Amino acid sequence: MSIIITGASKGIGKAIAEKLATENNVLLLCARNMETLNDTAISLQEKFPSVQVKYTTADLSERKQVKDFAAWCLQYGTPEILVNNAGQYIAGNILDEPEGSLQKMLDTNLFSAYELTRKLVPAMIKNGKGHIFNICSIASLSAYEGGGGYSISKFALNGFSVNLRHELKEYGIKVTAVFPGAVFTDSWGNYDNSTRRIMEAEDIATMVLAATKLSVQAVVEEIVIRPQLGDL
């Protein structure tokens, strides 16, 4: 099975790659940082020797690189799972966030998924099956202080997911929007999670894996997952 994961070098993307690294699968990974991505690929290959791990750098906020990445993926066959996980967060409220930040986040958080999916879906339709996961956010569902353009971009990704689900259901292709709350990744810096206040990336990956295990006639349209004590 060919599985594509963007933003795969760390955090949620890396955790999903580990969960989907089962025998005979081919993992096709991308991220912007080659050093981190290389370390991740080596680690995955050592842990799961029966899995093929292929990787390449790509900045999916650039449409030319999206096109090139899609072509690179298709040389390994038609993907059965696509995880659109590439994302960027720039803090700020609408009235005070840095100029251009909304466009940057739309390019990374929305258009990367939109453009890549459009390039890959024709092959999936021809194959008559597939599963697309769009990693949205709790910020896709409600506003919060400091969300600004990030929340706007994630609301848009949710809208993309809803429309994609509508358009692809008759072709046997599943679409799942994933809405994580606070997850302990590098974006939290030196945050002390010793009290387990926020979730682990593996929690999100576990739910994604579970959604792939259903019968062909069932789909999980949305996965909303929050810290047990609620949002921060």
mmCIF file of C-alpha atoms in Angstrom:
data_model
loop_
_atom_site.group_PDB
_atom_site.id
_atom_site.type_symbol
_atom_site.label_atom_id
_atom_site.label_comp_id
_atom_site.label_asym_id
_atom_site.label_seq_id
_atom_site.Cartn_x
_atom_site.Cartn_y
_atom_site.Cartn_z
ATOM 1 C CA MET A 1 0.000 0.000 0.000
ATOM 2 C CA SER A 2 1.318 3.427 -0.970
ATOM 3 C CA ILE A 3 0.843 6.029 1.781
ATOM 4 C CA ILE A 4 1.655 9.725 1.378
ATOM 5 C CA ILE A 5 2.232 11.895 4.443
ATOM 6 C CA THR A 6 3.158 15.565 4.231
ATOM 7 C CA GLY A 7 4.828 17.406 7.074
ATOM 8 C CA ALA A 8 6.123 13.994 8.100
ATOM 9 C CA SER A 9 9.459 14.763 9.752
ATOM 10 C CA LYS A 10 8.114 15.387 13.257
ATOM 11 C CA GLY A 11 5.054 15.790 15.444
ATOM 12 C CA ILE A 12 1.714 14.468 14.230
ATOM 13 C CA GLY A 13 3.028 13.576 10.779
ATOM 14 C CA LYS A 14 5.844 11.459 12.163
ATOM 15 C CA ALA A 15 3.504 9.743 14.635
ATOM 16 C CA ILE A 16 1.070 8.877 11.836
ATOM 17 C CA ALA A 17 3.930 7.479 9.754
ATOM 18 C CA GLU A 18 4.896 5.196 12.636
ATOM 19 C CA LYS A 19 1.320 3.955 13.068
ATOM 20 C CA LEU A 20 0.912 3.242 9.360
ATOM 21 C CA ALA A 21 4.305 1.564 9.014
ATOM 22 C CA THR A 22 2.980 -1.953 8.668
ATOM 23 C CA GLU A 23 4.312 -4.776 6.511
ATOM 24 C CA ASN A 24 4.385 -4.238 2.742
ATOM 25 C CA ASN A 25 3.446 -0.567 2.971
ATOM 26 C CA VAL A 26 5.418 2.088 1.118
ATOM 27 C CA LEU A 27 5.675 5.373 3.037
ATOM 28 C CA LEU A 28 6.158 8.434 0.856
ATOM 29 C CA LEU A 29 7.168 11.304 3.101
ATOM 30 C CA CYS A 30 7.936 14.960 2.623
ATOM 31 C CA ALA A 31 8.883 17.932 4.763
ATOM 32 C CA ARG A 32 10.795 21.165 4.263
ATOM 33 C CA ASN A 33 13.813 20.323 6.408
ATOM 34 C CA MET A 34 15.992 17.611 4.861
ATOM 35 C CA GLU A 35 18.059 16.960 7.978
ATOM 36 C CA THR A 36 15.041 16.307 10.187
ATOM 37 C CA LEU A 37 13.296 14.326 7.471
ATOM 38 C CA ASN A 38 16.379 12.178 6.889
ATOM 39 C CA ASP A 39 16.619 11.403 10.621
ATOM 40 C CA THR A 40 12.940 10.458 10.698
ATOM 41 C CA ALA A 41 13.248 8.199 7.662
ATOM 42 C CA ILE A 42 16.263 6.398 9.097
ATOM 43 C CA SER A 43 14.475 5.904 12.413
ATOM 44 C CA LEU A 44 11.373 4.499 10.683
ATOM 45 C CA GLN A 45 13.400 2.138 8.536
ATOM 46 C CA GLU A 46 15.277 0.810 11.570
ATOM 47 C CA LYS A 47 12.052 0.261 13.538
ATOM 48 C CA PHE A 48 10.112 -1.226 10.625
ATOM 49 C CA PRO A 49 12.543 -3.038 8.296
ATOM 50 C CA SER A 50 9.732 -4.598 6.243
ATOM 51 C CA VAL A 51 8.427 -1.160 5.233
ATOM 52 C CA GLN A 52 9.778 0.857 2.333
ATOM 53 C CA VAL A 53 10.443 4.450 3.366
ATOM 54 C CA LYS A 54 10.874 6.944 0.543
ATOM 55 C CA TYR A 55 11.290 10.648 1.189
ATOM 56 C CA THR A 56 12.017 13.964 -0.447
ATOM 57 C CA THR A 57 12.022 17.588 0.613
ATOM 58 C CA ALA A 58 9.223 19.839 -0.568
ATOM 59 C CA ASP A 59 7.845 23.211 0.430
ATOM 60 C CA LEU A 60 4.189 22.633 -0.355
ATOM 61 C CA SER A 61 3.344 26.315 -0.019
ATOM 62 C CA GLU A 62 4.953 26.562 -3.475
ATOM 63 C CA ARG A 63 2.650 25.216 -6.199
ATOM 64 C CA LYS A 64 5.523 24.128 -8.455
ATOM 65 C CA GLN A 65 6.892 21.998 -5.620
ATOM 66 C CA VAL A 66 3.447 20.503 -5.013
ATOM 67 C CA LYS A 67 3.297 19.452 -8.661
ATOM 68 C CA ASP A 68 6.782 17.969 -8.511
ATOM 69 C CA PHE A 69 6.040 16.119 -5.275
ATOM 70 C CA ALA A 70 2.837 14.645 -6.710
ATOM 71 C CA ALA A 71 4.713 13.368 -9.770
ATOM 72 C CA TRP A 72 7.396 11.895 -7.511
ATOM 73 C CA CYS A 73 4.753 10.065 -5.474
ATOM 74 C CA LEU A 74 2.929 8.649 -8.486
ATOM 75 C CA GLN A 75 6.060 6.917 -9.736
ATOM 76 C CA TYR A 76 5.549 4.519 -6.806
ATOM 77 C CA GLY A 77 1.990 3.727 -7.840
ATOM 78 C CA THR A 78 -1.466 4.986 -6.937
ATOM 79 C CA PRO A 79 -1.683 6.126 -3.313
ATOM 80 C CA GLU A 80 -4.275 4.461 -1.125
ATOM 81 C CA ILE A 81 -3.863 6.863 1.794
ATOM 82 C CA LEU A 82 -3.041 10.572 1.631
ATOM 83 C CA VAL A 83 -2.435 12.503 4.846
ATOM 84 C CA ASN A 84 -2.430 16.264 4.271
ATOM 85 C CA ASN A 85 -0.553 17.342 7.375
ATOM 86 C CA ALA A 86 1.723 20.183 6.201
ATOM 87 C CA GLY A 87 0.959 23.269 8.256
ATOM 88 C CA GLN A 88 2.214 26.554 9.612
ATOM 89 C CA TYR A 89 1.174 28.625 12.620
ATOM 90 C CA ILE A 90 1.851 32.344 12.926
ATOM 91 C CA ALA A 91 0.423 33.790 16.124
ATOM 92 C CA GLY A 92 -1.682 36.916 16.047
ATOM 93 C CA ASN A 93 -5.155 38.382 15.935
ATOM 94 C CA ILE A 94 -6.670 39.637 12.691
ATOM 95 C CA LEU A 95 -6.048 43.299 13.507
ATOM 96 C CA ASP A 96 -2.447 42.976 14.676
ATOM 97 C CA GLU A 97 -0.882 39.921 13.018
ATOM 98 C CA PRO A 98 2.092 40.510 10.688
ATOM 99 C CA GLU A 99 1.211 41.642 7.193
ATOM 100 C CA GLY A 100 1.107 38.719 4.805
ATOM 101 C CA SER A 101 0.728 36.088 7.516
ATOM 102 C CA LEU A 102 -2.747 35.045 6.376
ATOM 103 C CA GLN A 103 -1.507 34.465 2.838
ATOM 104 C CA LYS A 104 1.437 32.407 4.112
ATOM 105 C CA MET A 105 -0.841 30.221 6.198
ATOM 106 C CA LEU A 106 -3.405 29.828 3.425
ATOM 107 C CA ASP A 107 -0.617 28.717 1.091
ATOM 108 C CA THR A 108 0.665 26.139 3.598
ATOM 109 C CA ASN A 109 -2.456 25.066 5.473
ATOM 110 C CA LEU A 110 -5.026 25.127 2.653
ATOM 111 C CA PHE A 111 -3.545 25.313 -0.811
ATOM 112 C CA SER A 112 -0.922 22.627 -0.158
ATOM 113 C CA ALA A 113 -3.711 20.127 0.560
ATOM 114 C CA TYR A 114 -5.966 21.480 -2.182
ATOM 115 C CA GLU A 115 -3.332 21.359 -4.918
ATOM 116 C CA LEU A 116 -1.772 18.041 -3.905
ATOM 117 C CA THR A 117 -5.144 16.326 -3.630
ATOM 118 C CA ARG A 118 -6.183 17.578 -7.070
ATOM 119 C CA LYS A 119 -3.009 16.120 -8.558
ATOM 120 C CA LEU A 120 -3.428 12.699 -6.907
ATOM 121 C CA VAL A 121 -7.176 12.090 -6.891
ATOM 122 C CA PRO A 122 -7.565 11.195 -10.599
ATOM 123 C CA ALA A 123 -5.364 8.122 -10.073
ATOM 124 C CA MET A 124 -7.301 7.228 -6.918
ATOM 125 C CA ILE A 125 -10.607 7.541 -8.786
ATOM 126 C CA LYS A 126 -9.304 5.262 -11.512
ATOM 127 C CA ASN A 127 -8.299 2.779 -8.812
ATOM 128 C CA GLY A 128 -11.749 2.969 -7.212
ATOM 129 C CA LYS A 129 -10.538 3.435 -3.653
ATOM 130 C CA GLY A 130 -8.508 5.586 -1.305
ATOM 131 C CA HIS A 131 -8.621 7.515 1.944
ATOM 132 C CA ILE A 132 -7.717 11.176 2.398
ATOM 133 C CA PHE A 133 -7.033 12.636 5.836
ATOM 134 C CA ASN A 134 -6.915 16.401 6.236
ATOM 135 C CA ILE A 135 -5.298 17.406 9.516
ATOM 136 C CA CYS A 136 -7.373 20.399 10.509
ATOM 137 C CA SER A 137 -7.491 21.747 14.077
ATOM 138 C CA ILE A 138 -9.851 22.695 16.845
ATOM 139 C CA ALA A 139 -9.134 26.142 15.390
ATOM 140 C CA SER A 140 -11.194 24.966 12.381
ATOM 141 C CA LEU A 141 -14.292 24.863 14.585
ATOM 142 C CA SER A 142 -14.165 27.928 16.837
ATOM 143 C CA ALA A 143 -12.334 31.193 17.262
ATOM 144 C CA TYR A 144 -9.781 31.732 20.015
ATOM 145 C CA GLU A 145 -7.461 34.467 21.212
ATOM 146 C CA GLY A 146 -4.391 34.687 18.975
ATOM 147 C CA GLY A 147 -5.931 32.471 16.308
ATOM 148 C CA GLY A 148 -6.363 35.110 13.617
ATOM 149 C CA GLY A 149 -5.246 34.004 10.184
ATOM 150 C CA TYR A 150 -4.382 30.520 11.414
ATOM 151 C CA SER A 151 -7.967 29.855 12.417
ATOM 152 C CA ILE A 152 -9.185 31.303 9.111
ATOM 153 C CA SER A 153 -6.909 28.969 7.149
ATOM 154 C CA LYS A 154 -7.996 25.962 9.193
ATOM 155 C CA PHE A 155 -11.694 26.823 8.818
ATOM 156 C CA ALA A 156 -11.008 26.846 5.074
ATOM 157 C CA LEU A 157 -9.315 23.431 5.265
ATOM 158 C CA ASN A 158 -12.421 22.090 6.974
ATOM 159 C CA GLY A 159 -14.565 23.538 4.178
ATOM 160 C CA PHE A 160 -12.319 21.862 1.641
ATOM 161 C CA SER A 161 -12.734 18.556 3.494
ATOM 162 C CA VAL A 162 -16.523 18.784 3.541
ATOM 163 C CA ASN A 163 -16.721 19.532 -0.177
ATOM 164 C CA LEU A 164 -14.153 16.874 -1.036
ATOM 165 C CA ARG A 165 -16.118 14.268 0.904
ATOM 166 C CA HIS A 166 -19.256 15.223 -1.052
ATOM 167 C CA GLU A 167 -17.521 15.003 -4.416
ATOM 168 C CA LEU A 168 -15.598 11.763 -3.881
ATOM 169 C CA LYS A 169 -18.031 9.514 -2.011
ATOM 170 C CA GLU A 170 -19.446 7.984 -5.197
ATOM 171 C CA TYR A 171 -15.939 6.946 -6.286
ATOM 172 C CA GLY A 172 -15.177 4.863 -3.206
ATOM 173 C CA ILE A 173 -12.738 7.408 -1.808
ATOM 174 C CA LYS A 174 -13.086 8.285 1.866
ATOM 175 C CA VAL A 175 -12.368 11.716 3.323
ATOM 176 C CA THR A 176 -11.733 12.311 7.015
ATOM 177 C CA ALA A 177 -11.173 15.693 8.649
ATOM 178 C CA VAL A 178 -9.133 15.491 11.855
ATOM 179 C CA PHE A 179 -9.567 18.185 14.517
ATOM 180 C CA PRO A 180 -6.898 17.905 17.227
ATOM 181 C CA GLY A 181 -6.801 20.151 20.252
ATOM 182 C CA ALA A 182 -3.506 20.911 21.983
ATOM 183 C CA VAL A 183 -0.869 18.293 21.076
ATOM 184 C CA PHE A 184 2.606 18.138 22.607
ATOM 185 C CA THR A 185 4.826 18.822 19.594
ATOM 186 C CA ASP A 186 7.840 21.044 18.898
ATOM 187 C CA SER A 187 5.551 24.028 18.407
ATOM 188 C CA TRP A 188 5.039 24.065 22.193
ATOM 189 C CA GLY A 189 8.723 24.759 22.753
ATOM 190 C CA ASN A 190 9.793 24.173 26.352
ATOM 191 C CA TYR A 191 6.277 23.518 27.624
ATOM 192 C CA ASP A 192 6.317 21.207 30.650
ATOM 193 C CA ASN A 193 3.874 18.386 29.904
ATOM 194 C CA SER A 194 4.901 16.252 32.874
ATOM 195 C CA THR A 195 1.353 16.562 34.233
ATOM 196 C CA ARG A 196 0.037 15.255 30.883
ATOM 197 C CA ARG A 197 -2.113 18.323 30.447
ATOM 198 C CA ILE A 198 -2.078 18.127 26.661
ATOM 199 C CA MET A 199 -2.221 15.222 24.236
ATOM 200 C CA GLU A 200 0.580 13.267 22.621
ATOM 201 C CA ALA A 201 1.001 13.090 18.851
ATOM 202 C CA GLU A 202 0.510 9.327 19.108
ATOM 203 C CA ASP A 203 -3.077 9.935 20.271
ATOM 204 C CA ILE A 204 -3.916 11.546 16.939
ATOM 205 C CA ALA A 205 -2.092 8.844 15.007
ATOM 206 C CA THR A 206 -4.011 6.109 16.844
ATOM 207 C CA MET A 207 -7.330 7.617 15.768
ATOM 208 C CA VAL A 208 -6.179 7.977 12.164
ATOM 209 C CA LEU A 209 -5.115 4.331 12.101
ATOM 210 C CA ALA A 210 -8.479 3.254 13.548
ATOM 211 C CA ALA A 211 -10.334 5.138 10.814
ATOM 212 C CA THR A 212 -8.482 3.122 8.159
ATOM 213 C CA LYS A 213 -9.726 -0.176 9.594
ATOM 214 C CA LEU A 214 -13.419 0.163 8.759
ATOM 215 C CA SER A 215 -15.321 -1.715 6.087
ATOM 216 C CA VAL A 216 -15.523 -0.147 2.631
ATOM 217 C CA GLN A 217 -19.097 0.971 3.293
ATOM 218 C CA ALA A 218 -18.203 2.997 6.400
ATOM 219 C CA VAL A 219 -16.289 6.243 6.807
ATOM 220 C CA VAL A 220 -15.352 8.410 9.763
ATOM 221 C CA GLU A 221 -16.052 11.880 8.433
ATOM 222 C CA GLU A 222 -14.685 13.790 11.427
ATOM 223 C CA ILE A 223 -12.333 13.056 14.301
ATOM 224 C CA VAL A 224 -12.512 15.619 17.104
ATOM 225 C CA ILE A 225 -9.994 14.931 19.855
ATOM 226 C CA ARG A 226 -9.226 17.197 22.786
ATOM 227 C CA PRO A 227 -7.198 17.036 26.000
ATOM 228 C CA GLN A 228 -9.164 15.335 28.776
ATOM 229 C CA LEU A 229 -9.200 18.599 30.797
ATOM 230 C CA GLY A 230 -10.366 20.593 27.793
ATOM 231 C CA ASP A 231 -8.760 23.141 25.521
ATOM 232 C CA LEU A 232 -6.128 25.510 26.811
#
